[in-house]
Amino acid sequence: MLNGLHVLLYLSLIFNTNILNASIYDEDILNIFSKVLPRLVLMSSQKNDIKNKINICLLRDEIDERTALLLIERTNKYYPNGIKDYQINFIITSYANISECINTSASFLFNSNDANIKEALEFSHAHRILTISYDSKFLKDGVDISMFLGRKVTPYINAKSIRNKDIELNNTLLRISRIYNSDTK
C-alpha cells in the first residue's frame, strides 16, 4: 500500500506542474509586488512619461506564465480602476521577445538564466526602463529595485543602476528603502 501511495504522489507531481511552479515563487511576496509595482513607477521620474496608462512589462520564462497572470490578477484586484487616474496595462512576454517592452515604464523580471537577465538589463538601460526583480540577487547584476526580506519587507534599491539611467526616485521612497551597493550582503 505504501508503494502505491508513492507512485500516486510521484504521478501527481509529474502531471501537475502547478505544484512545481508554485514552489518557485512565494505568494505573499507576489502579493506585495502586486501592490507596489504601479506605485514604484509613480514614485520615480518615469511618471513624467506616462500619458494615460502605466505600462509594465512582465518578462518571464514559459514556466512562469501562470505566475505572471496571477500577478496581474492580484494587481487588478488592488487597483480595479487603476491608480491616480492612470490605468495599469501589463505586457506579458518572454525574454526572447523583450522588444515588446520598448514603450513601458517598468519591467518586472521573473527569475531566469544569467543570459536572459543580462540581455533584459542591457535593453532596459538602453531604453531607460525601470527594472524590478522578484529575486534581490539580481541587484548585483544591475536590477534597479527588488524587495529586502527581513523583519520588515522594504524596497531594495540599486542607486547606481538607477542613476546610470538618469531616473530619479521620490525622496519618500528613498527614505523607506534599503540602498544596495556592491558591498551589501
Short mmCIF file of N, CA and C in Angstrom, two decimals:
data_model
loop_
_atom_site.label_atom_id
_atom_site.label_comp_id
_atom_site.label_asym_id
_atom_site.label_seq_id
_atom_site.Cartn_x
_atom_site.Cartn_y
_atom_site.Cartn_z
N MET A 1 0.82 -1.19 0.00
CA MET A 1 0.00 0.00 0.00
C MET A 1 0.87 1.26 0.00
N LEU A 2 1.94 1.27 0.75
CA LEU A 2 2.82 2.42 0.79
C LEU A 2 3.44 2.68 -0.58
N ASN A 3 3.81 1.61 -1.31
CA ASN A 3 4.37 1.78 -2.64
C ASN A 3 3.35 2.40 -3.59
N GLY A 4 2.09 2.00 -3.49
CA GLY A 4 1.03 2.58 -4.32
C GLY A 4 0.85 4.06 -4.06
N LEU A 5 0.97 4.46 -2.79
CA LEU A 5 0.86 5.87 -2.42
C LEU A 5 2.03 6.67 -3.00
N HIS A 6 3.23 6.10 -2.96
CA HIS A 6 4.40 6.76 -3.54
C HIS A 6 4.22 6.96 -5.04
N VAL A 7 3.72 5.93 -5.71
CA VAL A 7 3.51 6.03 -7.16
C VAL A 7 2.47 7.10 -7.47
N LEU A 8 1.39 7.15 -6.71
CA LEU A 8 0.35 8.15 -6.91
C LEU A 8 0.89 9.56 -6.70
N LEU A 9 1.66 9.76 -5.64
CA LEU A 9 2.27 11.05 -5.37
C LEU A 9 3.23 11.44 -6.49
N TYR A 10 4.05 10.51 -6.92
CA TYR A 10 5.01 10.76 -8.00
C TYR A 10 4.29 11.16 -9.29
N LEU A 11 3.24 10.45 -9.64
CA LEU A 11 2.49 10.76 -10.85
C LEU A 11 1.80 12.11 -10.76
N SER A 12 1.28 12.44 -9.58
CA SER A 12 0.62 13.74 -9.44
C SER A 12 1.63 14.88 -9.57
N LEU A 13 2.85 14.68 -9.09
CA LEU A 13 3.88 15.70 -9.26
C LEU A 13 4.29 15.86 -10.73
N ILE A 14 4.38 14.76 -11.43
CA ILE A 14 4.76 14.83 -12.84
C ILE A 14 3.69 15.52 -13.66
N PHE A 15 2.43 15.19 -13.44
CA PHE A 15 1.35 15.71 -14.27
C PHE A 15 0.75 17.02 -13.78
N ASN A 16 1.11 17.45 -12.62
CA ASN A 16 0.58 18.70 -12.12
C ASN A 16 1.71 19.70 -11.93
N THR A 17 2.06 20.39 -12.98
CA THR A 17 3.16 21.35 -12.93
C THR A 17 2.83 22.55 -12.07
N ASN A 18 1.55 22.77 -11.75
CA ASN A 18 1.21 23.89 -10.87
C ASN A 18 1.89 23.74 -9.52
N ILE A 19 1.97 22.53 -9.02
CA ILE A 19 2.61 22.30 -7.73
C ILE A 19 4.08 22.67 -7.81
N LEU A 20 4.74 22.27 -8.88
CA LEU A 20 6.16 22.59 -9.04
C LEU A 20 6.36 24.08 -9.23
N ASN A 21 5.53 24.71 -10.05
CA ASN A 21 5.67 26.12 -10.33
C ASN A 21 5.37 26.97 -9.10
N ALA A 22 4.39 26.57 -8.32
CA ALA A 22 4.01 27.35 -7.15
C ALA A 22 5.13 27.39 -6.12
N SER A 23 5.99 26.40 -6.09
CA SER A 23 7.04 26.37 -5.09
C SER A 23 8.17 27.35 -5.40
N ILE A 24 8.26 27.83 -6.63
CA ILE A 24 9.34 28.74 -7.02
C ILE A 24 9.10 30.13 -6.45
N TYR A 25 7.86 30.59 -6.46
CA TYR A 25 7.52 31.94 -6.04
C TYR A 25 6.62 31.90 -4.82
N ASP A 26 6.93 32.73 -3.85
CA ASP A 26 6.14 32.83 -2.64
C ASP A 26 4.94 33.73 -2.92
N GLU A 27 3.74 33.25 -2.62
CA GLU A 27 2.52 34.01 -2.92
C GLU A 27 2.44 35.32 -2.13
N ASP A 28 2.94 35.35 -0.92
CA ASP A 28 2.91 36.58 -0.13
C ASP A 28 3.80 37.65 -0.76
N ILE A 29 4.95 37.24 -1.26
CA ILE A 29 5.85 38.20 -1.91
C ILE A 29 5.23 38.70 -3.22
N LEU A 30 4.63 37.80 -3.99
CA LEU A 30 3.93 38.22 -5.21
C LEU A 30 2.82 39.21 -4.87
N ASN A 31 2.15 38.98 -3.77
CA ASN A 31 1.09 39.87 -3.33
C ASN A 31 1.65 41.26 -3.04
N ILE A 32 2.80 41.31 -2.40
CA ILE A 32 3.45 42.60 -2.11
C ILE A 32 3.80 43.30 -3.42
N PHE A 33 4.39 42.57 -4.37
CA PHE A 33 4.74 43.17 -5.65
C PHE A 33 3.49 43.67 -6.38
N SER A 34 2.38 42.95 -6.27
CA SER A 34 1.16 43.39 -6.95
C SER A 34 0.68 44.73 -6.40
N LYS A 35 0.96 45.00 -5.14
CA LYS A 35 0.56 46.28 -4.54
C LYS A 35 1.53 47.41 -4.88
N VAL A 36 2.82 47.10 -5.00
CA VAL A 36 3.80 48.17 -5.12
C VAL A 36 4.27 48.48 -6.55
N LEU A 37 4.11 47.57 -7.48
CA LEU A 37 4.61 47.82 -8.85
C LEU A 37 4.14 49.15 -9.42
N PRO A 38 2.83 49.42 -9.46
CA PRO A 38 2.41 50.71 -10.02
C PRO A 38 2.90 51.90 -9.20
N ARG A 39 2.96 51.72 -7.89
CA ARG A 39 3.41 52.81 -7.02
C ARG A 39 4.89 53.13 -7.24
N LEU A 40 5.71 52.11 -7.50
CA LEU A 40 7.12 52.36 -7.76
C LEU A 40 7.30 53.22 -9.01
N VAL A 41 6.49 52.95 -10.02
CA VAL A 41 6.57 53.76 -11.24
C VAL A 41 6.19 55.21 -10.92
N LEU A 42 5.12 55.39 -10.16
CA LEU A 42 4.66 56.74 -9.83
C LEU A 42 5.59 57.47 -8.87
N MET A 43 6.45 56.72 -8.18
CA MET A 43 7.41 57.35 -7.26
C MET A 43 8.77 57.53 -7.92
N SER A 44 8.78 57.47 -9.24
CA SER A 44 10.01 57.70 -9.99
C SER A 44 9.76 58.74 -11.07
N SER A 45 10.82 59.20 -11.69
CA SER A 45 10.67 60.17 -12.78
C SER A 45 10.03 59.53 -14.00
N GLN A 46 9.81 58.23 -14.00
CA GLN A 46 9.13 57.55 -15.10
C GLN A 46 7.69 58.06 -15.24
N LYS A 47 7.11 58.57 -14.16
CA LYS A 47 5.73 59.06 -14.23
C LYS A 47 5.61 60.24 -15.18
N ASN A 48 6.69 60.95 -15.43
CA ASN A 48 6.65 62.10 -16.34
C ASN A 48 6.38 61.68 -17.78
N ASP A 49 6.66 60.43 -18.11
CA ASP A 49 6.46 59.94 -19.47
C ASP A 49 5.11 59.25 -19.67
N ILE A 50 4.32 59.14 -18.62
CA ILE A 50 3.04 58.44 -18.68
C ILE A 50 1.97 59.38 -19.24
N LYS A 51 1.23 58.88 -20.21
CA LYS A 51 0.12 59.67 -20.77
C LYS A 51 -1.17 59.34 -20.02
N ASN A 52 -1.74 58.18 -20.26
CA ASN A 52 -3.00 57.83 -19.59
C ASN A 52 -2.96 56.44 -18.95
N LYS A 53 -1.88 55.70 -19.18
CA LYS A 53 -1.78 54.39 -18.53
C LYS A 53 -0.33 54.06 -18.21
N ILE A 54 -0.19 53.30 -17.14
CA ILE A 54 1.13 52.83 -16.71
C ILE A 54 1.36 51.49 -17.40
N ASN A 55 2.36 51.44 -18.25
CA ASN A 55 2.70 50.20 -18.96
C ASN A 55 3.83 49.49 -18.23
N ILE A 56 3.53 48.27 -17.78
CA ILE A 56 4.52 47.47 -17.07
C ILE A 56 4.71 46.16 -17.84
N CYS A 57 5.94 45.86 -18.16
CA CYS A 57 6.26 44.63 -18.88
C CYS A 57 6.62 43.53 -17.87
N LEU A 58 6.06 42.36 -18.06
CA LEU A 58 6.40 41.21 -17.23
C LEU A 58 7.23 40.27 -18.07
N LEU A 59 8.52 40.18 -17.77
CA LEU A 59 9.44 39.30 -18.50
C LEU A 59 9.53 37.98 -17.77
N ARG A 60 9.25 36.90 -18.51
CA ARG A 60 9.20 35.60 -17.86
C ARG A 60 9.61 34.49 -18.83
N ASP A 61 9.97 33.37 -18.23
CA ASP A 61 10.18 32.14 -18.99
C ASP A 61 8.82 31.46 -19.12
N GLU A 62 8.72 30.49 -19.99
CA GLU A 62 7.45 29.81 -20.25
C GLU A 62 6.83 29.25 -18.97
N ILE A 63 7.64 28.69 -18.11
CA ILE A 63 7.14 28.07 -16.88
C ILE A 63 6.46 29.07 -15.95
N ASP A 64 6.77 30.36 -16.10
CA ASP A 64 6.23 31.39 -15.22
C ASP A 64 4.97 32.06 -15.75
N GLU A 65 4.41 31.56 -16.83
CA GLU A 65 3.21 32.18 -17.43
C GLU A 65 2.07 32.32 -16.42
N ARG A 66 1.76 31.26 -15.72
CA ARG A 66 0.65 31.32 -14.74
C ARG A 66 0.95 32.25 -13.59
N THR A 67 2.19 32.30 -13.18
CA THR A 67 2.57 33.20 -12.09
C THR A 67 2.43 34.65 -12.53
N ALA A 68 2.80 34.94 -13.78
CA ALA A 68 2.64 36.29 -14.32
C ALA A 68 1.16 36.67 -14.36
N LEU A 69 0.32 35.74 -14.78
CA LEU A 69 -1.13 36.01 -14.82
C LEU A 69 -1.68 36.23 -13.41
N LEU A 70 -1.16 35.50 -12.43
CA LEU A 70 -1.56 35.68 -11.04
C LEU A 70 -1.17 37.08 -10.55
N LEU A 71 0.02 37.53 -10.91
CA LEU A 71 0.47 38.87 -10.52
C LEU A 71 -0.46 39.94 -11.11
N ILE A 72 -0.84 39.77 -12.36
CA ILE A 72 -1.77 40.72 -12.99
C ILE A 72 -3.13 40.68 -12.29
N GLU A 73 -3.62 39.49 -12.03
CA GLU A 73 -4.92 39.34 -11.37
C GLU A 73 -4.93 40.04 -10.01
N ARG A 74 -3.88 39.85 -9.26
CA ARG A 74 -3.82 40.47 -7.93
C ARG A 74 -3.68 41.98 -8.01
N THR A 75 -2.89 42.46 -8.97
CA THR A 75 -2.74 43.90 -9.14
C THR A 75 -4.08 44.52 -9.51
N ASN A 76 -4.80 43.87 -10.42
CA ASN A 76 -6.13 44.37 -10.82
C ASN A 76 -7.12 44.33 -9.66
N LYS A 77 -6.93 43.39 -8.74
CA LYS A 77 -7.79 43.31 -7.55
C LYS A 77 -7.56 44.54 -6.66
N TYR A 78 -6.29 44.92 -6.48
CA TYR A 78 -5.97 46.07 -5.63
C TYR A 78 -6.25 47.40 -6.32
N TYR A 79 -6.15 47.41 -7.64
CA TYR A 79 -6.34 48.65 -8.40
C TYR A 79 -7.35 48.42 -9.54
N PRO A 80 -8.60 48.11 -9.21
CA PRO A 80 -9.58 47.80 -10.27
C PRO A 80 -9.83 48.97 -11.22
N ASN A 81 -9.64 50.19 -10.75
CA ASN A 81 -9.84 51.38 -11.59
C ASN A 81 -8.53 52.08 -11.89
N GLY A 82 -7.42 51.37 -11.74
CA GLY A 82 -6.12 51.99 -11.95
C GLY A 82 -5.68 52.70 -10.69
N ILE A 83 -4.72 53.59 -10.84
CA ILE A 83 -4.18 54.34 -9.71
C ILE A 83 -3.95 55.79 -10.14
N LYS A 84 -4.44 56.71 -9.35
CA LYS A 84 -4.29 58.15 -9.62
C LYS A 84 -4.61 58.53 -11.06
N ASP A 85 -5.75 58.15 -11.52
CA ASP A 85 -6.24 58.46 -12.87
C ASP A 85 -5.45 57.78 -13.99
N TYR A 86 -4.63 56.82 -13.67
CA TYR A 86 -3.90 56.06 -14.69
C TYR A 86 -4.40 54.61 -14.69
N GLN A 87 -4.69 54.10 -15.85
CA GLN A 87 -4.97 52.67 -15.99
C GLN A 87 -3.64 51.93 -15.89
N ILE A 88 -3.69 50.68 -15.48
CA ILE A 88 -2.48 49.85 -15.39
C ILE A 88 -2.56 48.82 -16.50
N ASN A 89 -1.57 48.82 -17.37
CA ASN A 89 -1.54 47.93 -18.52
C ASN A 89 -0.31 47.03 -18.41
N PHE A 90 -0.54 45.72 -18.46
CA PHE A 90 0.56 44.77 -18.40
C PHE A 90 0.82 44.18 -19.78
N ILE A 91 2.07 44.01 -20.07
CA ILE A 91 2.50 43.31 -21.27
C ILE A 91 3.29 42.10 -20.79
N ILE A 92 2.77 40.91 -21.07
CA ILE A 92 3.47 39.68 -20.68
C ILE A 92 4.24 39.20 -21.89
N THR A 93 5.51 38.98 -21.72
CA THR A 93 6.32 38.48 -22.83
C THR A 93 7.47 37.65 -22.30
N SER A 94 8.06 36.90 -23.20
CA SER A 94 9.21 36.09 -22.82
C SER A 94 10.48 36.92 -22.96
N TYR A 95 11.52 36.46 -22.38
CA TYR A 95 12.81 37.15 -22.51
C TYR A 95 13.24 37.21 -23.97
N ALA A 96 12.86 36.22 -24.76
CA ALA A 96 13.22 36.19 -26.18
C ALA A 96 12.53 37.31 -26.97
N ASN A 97 11.40 37.79 -26.48
CA ASN A 97 10.64 38.85 -27.17
C ASN A 97 10.68 40.16 -26.40
N ILE A 98 11.81 40.48 -25.84
CA ILE A 98 11.94 41.64 -24.97
C ILE A 98 11.61 42.95 -25.69
N SER A 99 11.71 42.99 -27.00
CA SER A 99 11.41 44.23 -27.74
C SER A 99 9.97 44.68 -27.53
N GLU A 100 9.08 43.79 -27.09
CA GLU A 100 7.70 44.17 -26.78
C GLU A 100 7.61 45.11 -25.58
N CYS A 101 8.70 45.24 -24.83
CA CYS A 101 8.73 46.09 -23.64
C CYS A 101 9.16 47.53 -23.95
N ILE A 102 9.39 47.84 -25.21
CA ILE A 102 10.01 49.11 -25.56
C ILE A 102 9.28 50.35 -25.05
N ASN A 103 7.97 50.35 -25.02
CA ASN A 103 7.22 51.53 -24.58
C ASN A 103 6.65 51.37 -23.18
N THR A 104 7.41 50.76 -22.30
CA THR A 104 6.95 50.56 -20.92
C THR A 104 7.75 51.42 -19.96
N SER A 105 7.15 51.70 -18.83
CA SER A 105 7.83 52.48 -17.79
C SER A 105 8.68 51.60 -16.90
N ALA A 106 8.26 50.33 -16.77
CA ALA A 106 8.97 49.40 -15.89
C ALA A 106 8.87 47.99 -16.44
N SER A 107 9.87 47.20 -16.10
CA SER A 107 9.87 45.77 -16.43
C SER A 107 10.05 45.00 -15.14
N PHE A 108 9.17 44.02 -14.93
CA PHE A 108 9.29 43.12 -13.79
C PHE A 108 9.94 41.85 -14.30
N LEU A 109 11.07 41.48 -13.71
CA LEU A 109 11.84 40.32 -14.15
C LEU A 109 11.57 39.13 -13.23
N PHE A 110 10.92 38.12 -13.80
CA PHE A 110 10.81 36.86 -13.10
C PHE A 110 12.16 36.16 -13.21
N ASN A 111 12.42 35.20 -12.37
CA ASN A 111 13.70 34.50 -12.37
C ASN A 111 13.96 33.85 -13.72
N SER A 112 15.22 33.90 -14.14
CA SER A 112 15.62 33.30 -15.41
C SER A 112 17.12 33.04 -15.36
N ASN A 113 17.66 32.58 -16.47
CA ASN A 113 19.11 32.33 -16.51
C ASN A 113 19.88 33.64 -16.64
N ASP A 114 21.16 33.59 -16.39
CA ASP A 114 22.00 34.79 -16.39
C ASP A 114 21.99 35.52 -17.72
N ALA A 115 21.98 34.79 -18.83
CA ALA A 115 22.00 35.42 -20.15
C ALA A 115 20.73 36.23 -20.38
N ASN A 116 19.58 35.69 -20.00
CA ASN A 116 18.32 36.43 -20.16
C ASN A 116 18.28 37.68 -19.30
N ILE A 117 18.74 37.56 -18.07
CA ILE A 117 18.75 38.71 -17.16
C ILE A 117 19.68 39.79 -17.70
N LYS A 118 20.84 39.38 -18.16
CA LYS A 118 21.81 40.35 -18.71
C LYS A 118 21.23 41.08 -19.91
N GLU A 119 20.60 40.34 -20.82
CA GLU A 119 20.01 40.96 -22.01
C GLU A 119 18.88 41.92 -21.62
N ALA A 120 18.07 41.52 -20.65
CA ALA A 120 16.97 42.38 -20.20
C ALA A 120 17.50 43.66 -19.58
N LEU A 121 18.58 43.55 -18.82
CA LEU A 121 19.16 44.74 -18.19
C LEU A 121 19.79 45.67 -19.21
N GLU A 122 20.45 45.12 -20.22
CA GLU A 122 21.03 45.95 -21.28
C GLU A 122 19.94 46.67 -22.06
N PHE A 123 18.87 45.96 -22.38
CA PHE A 123 17.73 46.55 -23.10
C PHE A 123 17.11 47.67 -22.26
N SER A 124 16.88 47.40 -20.99
CA SER A 124 16.25 48.37 -20.10
C SER A 124 17.12 49.60 -19.91
N HIS A 125 18.42 49.40 -19.85
CA HIS A 125 19.33 50.55 -19.73
C HIS A 125 19.27 51.40 -20.98
N ALA A 126 19.31 50.77 -22.14
CA ALA A 126 19.29 51.49 -23.41
C ALA A 126 18.00 52.29 -23.61
N HIS A 127 16.90 51.81 -23.04
CA HIS A 127 15.59 52.46 -23.23
C HIS A 127 15.06 53.13 -21.97
N ARG A 128 15.92 53.28 -20.97
CA ARG A 128 15.56 53.93 -19.71
C ARG A 128 14.29 53.35 -19.08
N ILE A 129 14.27 52.05 -18.92
CA ILE A 129 13.13 51.36 -18.32
C ILE A 129 13.52 50.93 -16.91
N LEU A 130 12.71 51.25 -15.94
CA LEU A 130 12.93 50.85 -14.55
C LEU A 130 12.80 49.34 -14.45
N THR A 131 13.78 48.67 -13.84
CA THR A 131 13.72 47.22 -13.70
C THR A 131 13.46 46.85 -12.24
N ILE A 132 12.56 45.90 -12.07
CA ILE A 132 12.17 45.41 -10.75
C ILE A 132 12.22 43.89 -10.83
N SER A 133 12.91 43.26 -9.89
CA SER A 133 13.02 41.80 -9.95
C SER A 133 12.41 41.14 -8.72
N TYR A 134 11.91 39.95 -8.97
CA TYR A 134 11.37 39.14 -7.87
C TYR A 134 12.50 38.79 -6.90
N ASP A 135 13.64 38.43 -7.43
CA ASP A 135 14.75 37.97 -6.60
C ASP A 135 15.79 39.08 -6.44
N SER A 136 16.09 39.43 -5.20
CA SER A 136 17.03 40.52 -4.93
C SER A 136 18.47 40.18 -5.34
N LYS A 137 18.76 38.92 -5.62
CA LYS A 137 20.13 38.57 -6.03
C LYS A 137 20.50 39.24 -7.35
N PHE A 138 19.49 39.67 -8.14
CA PHE A 138 19.78 40.31 -9.42
C PHE A 138 20.18 41.78 -9.27
N LEU A 139 20.11 42.32 -8.06
CA LEU A 139 20.60 43.68 -7.83
C LEU A 139 22.08 43.78 -8.17
N LYS A 140 22.83 42.73 -7.89
CA LYS A 140 24.26 42.74 -8.17
C LYS A 140 24.54 42.81 -9.67
N ASP A 141 23.58 42.37 -10.47
CA ASP A 141 23.73 42.39 -11.93
C ASP A 141 23.27 43.71 -12.54
N GLY A 142 22.60 44.55 -11.74
CA GLY A 142 22.16 45.85 -12.24
C GLY A 142 20.66 46.08 -12.24
N VAL A 143 19.88 45.19 -11.62
CA VAL A 143 18.45 45.44 -11.46
C VAL A 143 18.29 46.67 -10.57
N ASP A 144 17.28 47.48 -10.84
CA ASP A 144 17.09 48.74 -10.11
C ASP A 144 16.44 48.55 -8.74
N ILE A 145 15.40 47.73 -8.67
CA ILE A 145 14.64 47.60 -7.43
C ILE A 145 14.23 46.15 -7.22
N SER A 146 14.27 45.72 -5.97
CA SER A 146 13.73 44.44 -5.56
C SER A 146 13.14 44.64 -4.17
N MET A 147 12.96 43.56 -3.44
CA MET A 147 12.45 43.66 -2.08
C MET A 147 13.46 43.04 -1.12
N PHE A 148 13.69 43.73 -0.02
CA PHE A 148 14.53 43.21 1.04
C PHE A 148 13.61 42.53 2.03
N LEU A 149 13.87 41.25 2.27
CA LEU A 149 13.03 40.47 3.18
C LEU A 149 13.75 40.27 4.50
N GLY A 150 13.44 41.09 5.45
CA GLY A 150 14.00 40.99 6.79
C GLY A 150 12.84 40.94 7.77
N ARG A 151 13.01 41.58 8.93
CA ARG A 151 11.89 41.67 9.86
C ARG A 151 10.73 42.39 9.21
N LYS A 152 11.08 43.39 8.38
CA LYS A 152 10.09 44.11 7.59
C LYS A 152 10.46 43.90 6.13
N VAL A 153 9.47 43.97 5.26
CA VAL A 153 9.71 43.92 3.83
C VAL A 153 9.84 45.36 3.36
N THR A 154 11.00 45.70 2.80
CA THR A 154 11.23 47.05 2.32
C THR A 154 11.79 47.03 0.91
N PRO A 155 11.54 48.09 0.15
CA PRO A 155 12.16 48.15 -1.18
C PRO A 155 13.68 48.15 -1.05
N TYR A 156 14.31 47.51 -1.98
CA TYR A 156 15.77 47.38 -2.02
C TYR A 156 16.21 48.04 -3.31
N ILE A 157 16.92 49.15 -3.22
CA ILE A 157 17.21 49.98 -4.38
C ILE A 157 18.69 49.96 -4.73
N ASN A 158 18.97 49.72 -6.02
CA ASN A 158 20.31 49.81 -6.56
C ASN A 158 20.47 51.23 -7.12
N ALA A 159 20.93 52.13 -6.27
CA ALA A 159 21.01 53.55 -6.64
C ALA A 159 21.94 53.78 -7.82
N LYS A 160 22.98 53.00 -7.93
CA LYS A 160 23.94 53.17 -9.03
C LYS A 160 23.28 52.89 -10.38
N SER A 161 22.54 51.79 -10.49
CA SER A 161 21.91 51.46 -11.77
C SER A 161 20.83 52.48 -12.14
N ILE A 162 20.10 52.97 -11.15
CA ILE A 162 19.07 53.97 -11.41
C ILE A 162 19.70 55.28 -11.86
N ARG A 163 20.75 55.66 -11.19
CA ARG A 163 21.47 56.89 -11.55
C ARG A 163 22.03 56.79 -12.98
N ASN A 164 22.55 55.61 -13.35
CA ASN A 164 23.10 55.42 -14.69
C ASN A 164 22.04 55.54 -15.79
N LYS A 165 20.78 55.39 -15.44
CA LYS A 165 19.69 55.53 -16.41
C LYS A 165 19.08 56.93 -16.38
N ASP A 166 19.59 57.79 -15.52
CA ASP A 166 19.03 59.13 -15.32
C ASP A 166 17.57 59.08 -14.87
N ILE A 167 17.27 58.11 -14.04
CA ILE A 167 15.95 58.01 -13.43
C ILE A 167 16.08 58.52 -12.00
N GLU A 168 15.12 59.33 -11.58
CA GLU A 168 15.13 59.85 -10.22
C GLU A 168 13.99 59.20 -9.44
N LEU A 169 14.24 59.02 -8.15
CA LEU A 169 13.22 58.44 -7.26
C LEU A 169 12.74 59.48 -6.27
N ASN A 170 11.49 59.37 -5.90
CA ASN A 170 10.86 60.21 -4.91
C ASN A 170 11.61 60.07 -3.58
N ASN A 171 11.80 61.19 -2.87
CA ASN A 171 12.52 61.16 -1.59
C ASN A 171 11.87 60.24 -0.57
N THR A 172 10.55 60.16 -0.58
CA THR A 172 9.85 59.28 0.36
C THR A 172 10.25 57.83 0.11
N LEU A 173 10.30 57.44 -1.16
CA LEU A 173 10.71 56.08 -1.50
C LEU A 173 12.14 55.82 -1.04
N LEU A 174 13.01 56.77 -1.24
CA LEU A 174 14.40 56.61 -0.81
C LEU A 174 14.51 56.47 0.71
N ARG A 175 13.70 57.22 1.45
CA ARG A 175 13.76 57.17 2.92
C ARG A 175 13.31 55.83 3.48
N ILE A 176 12.33 55.20 2.84
CA ILE A 176 11.81 53.94 3.39
C ILE A 176 12.54 52.71 2.84
N SER A 177 13.48 52.92 1.94
CA SER A 177 14.15 51.81 1.27
C SER A 177 15.50 51.48 1.87
N ARG A 178 15.94 50.31 1.55
CA ARG A 178 17.31 49.91 1.84
C ARG A 178 18.10 50.12 0.55
N ILE A 179 19.26 50.73 0.65
CA ILE A 179 20.07 51.02 -0.52
C ILE A 179 21.09 49.89 -0.70
N TYR A 180 21.09 49.35 -1.91
CA TYR A 180 22.02 48.27 -2.25
C TYR A 180 23.31 48.89 -2.79
N ASN A 181 24.43 48.31 -2.38
CA ASN A 181 25.70 48.61 -3.04
C ASN A 181 26.48 47.31 -3.12
N SER A 182 27.53 47.29 -3.86
CA SER A 182 28.26 46.02 -4.12
C SER A 182 28.83 45.40 -2.84
N ASP A 183 28.96 46.19 -1.78
CA ASP A 183 29.47 45.65 -0.51
C ASP A 183 28.35 45.05 0.34
N THR A 184 27.09 45.32 -0.04
CA THR A 184 25.94 44.83 0.73
C THR A 184 25.82 43.33 0.55
N LYS A 185 25.54 42.65 1.61
CA LYS A 185 25.34 41.19 1.55
C LYS A 185 23.90 40.87 1.71
#
